[in-house]
Coordinates of C-alpha atoms in Angstrom, one line a residue:
M10 CA -14.1 -74.6 13.2
K11 CA -14.6 -71.2 11.4
R12 CA -18.1 -71.6 12.2
L13 CA -17.7 -72.0 15.7
L14 CA -15.3 -68.9 16.2
R15 CA -18.1 -67.0 13.7
I16 CA -19.9 -66.2 17.4
F17 CA -16.6 -63.7 17.9
E18 CA -18.0 -61.5 14.7
L19 CA -19.8 -58.7 16.1
S20 CA -20.8 -55.7 14.7
K21 CA -19.9 -52.3 16.1
N22 CA -22.9 -51.8 18.2
E23 CA -22.3 -55.3 19.1
Q24 CA -19.1 -55.2 20.5
R25 CA -20.0 -51.2 22.7
V26 CA -22.4 -53.4 24.6
V27 CA -20.4 -56.3 24.9
L28 CA -17.6 -53.5 26.7
I29 CA -20.0 -51.4 28.8
V30 CA -21.3 -54.2 29.6
V31 CA -17.3 -55.8 30.8
L32 CA -16.7 -52.5 32.2
I33 CA -19.7 -52.0 34.5
L34 CA -19.1 -56.0 36.0
T35 CA -15.0 -54.8 36.9
A36 CA -16.5 -51.4 38.1
I37 CA -19.2 -53.6 40.5
A38 CA -16.0 -56.2 41.2
L39 CA -13.9 -53.1 42.4
I40 CA -16.8 -51.6 44.5
G41 CA -17.4 -54.5 46.2
Y42 CA -13.5 -55.3 46.7
E43 CA -13.0 -51.7 48.5
R44 CA -16.0 -51.7 50.5
R45 CA -14.9 -55.0 51.9
V46 CA -11.4 -54.0 52.8
H47 CA -13.0 -50.6 54.2
R48 CA -15.2 -52.9 56.1
S49 CA -12.5 -55.1 57.7
G50 CA -10.1 -52.0 58.6
I51 CA -13.0 -50.5 60.5
Q52 CA -13.4 -53.5 62.6
Q53 CA -10.1 -54.2 63.1
T54 CA -9.1 -50.0 64.5
S55 CA -13.0 -50.2 66.3
T56 CA -11.3 -53.4 68.5
A57 CA -8.2 -51.8 69.1
E58 CA -9.8 -49.1 70.5
A59 CA -12.5 -51.1 72.3
K60 CA -9.7 -52.4 75.2
P61 CA -7.2 -49.2 75.7
S62 CA -4.1 -50.8 78.0
P63 CA -4.4 -48.7 81.0
S64 CA -1.3 -46.7 81.3
A65 CA 0.9 -46.5 84.1
S66 CA 0.1 -43.8 86.6
E67 CA -3.6 -45.7 86.1
S68 CA -2.4 -49.1 87.1
E69 CA -0.7 -47.4 90.3
H70 CA -4.1 -45.4 91.7
E71 CA -6.2 -48.6 91.4
H72 CA -3.1 -50.3 94.4

């Protein structure tokens, strides 16, 4: 068991590399999430603006 846990004994440089990789992957995940949320928010507002309901005065003029 001790031999298996030896893979977690890292030097200072290896610890830095692992930490940097984890931070980069976390940043990429957050950026991807924000882009996906922002894109869906734009689609919802554009569909609402594409079909405005006619006001009461406009519907009276049509009749």
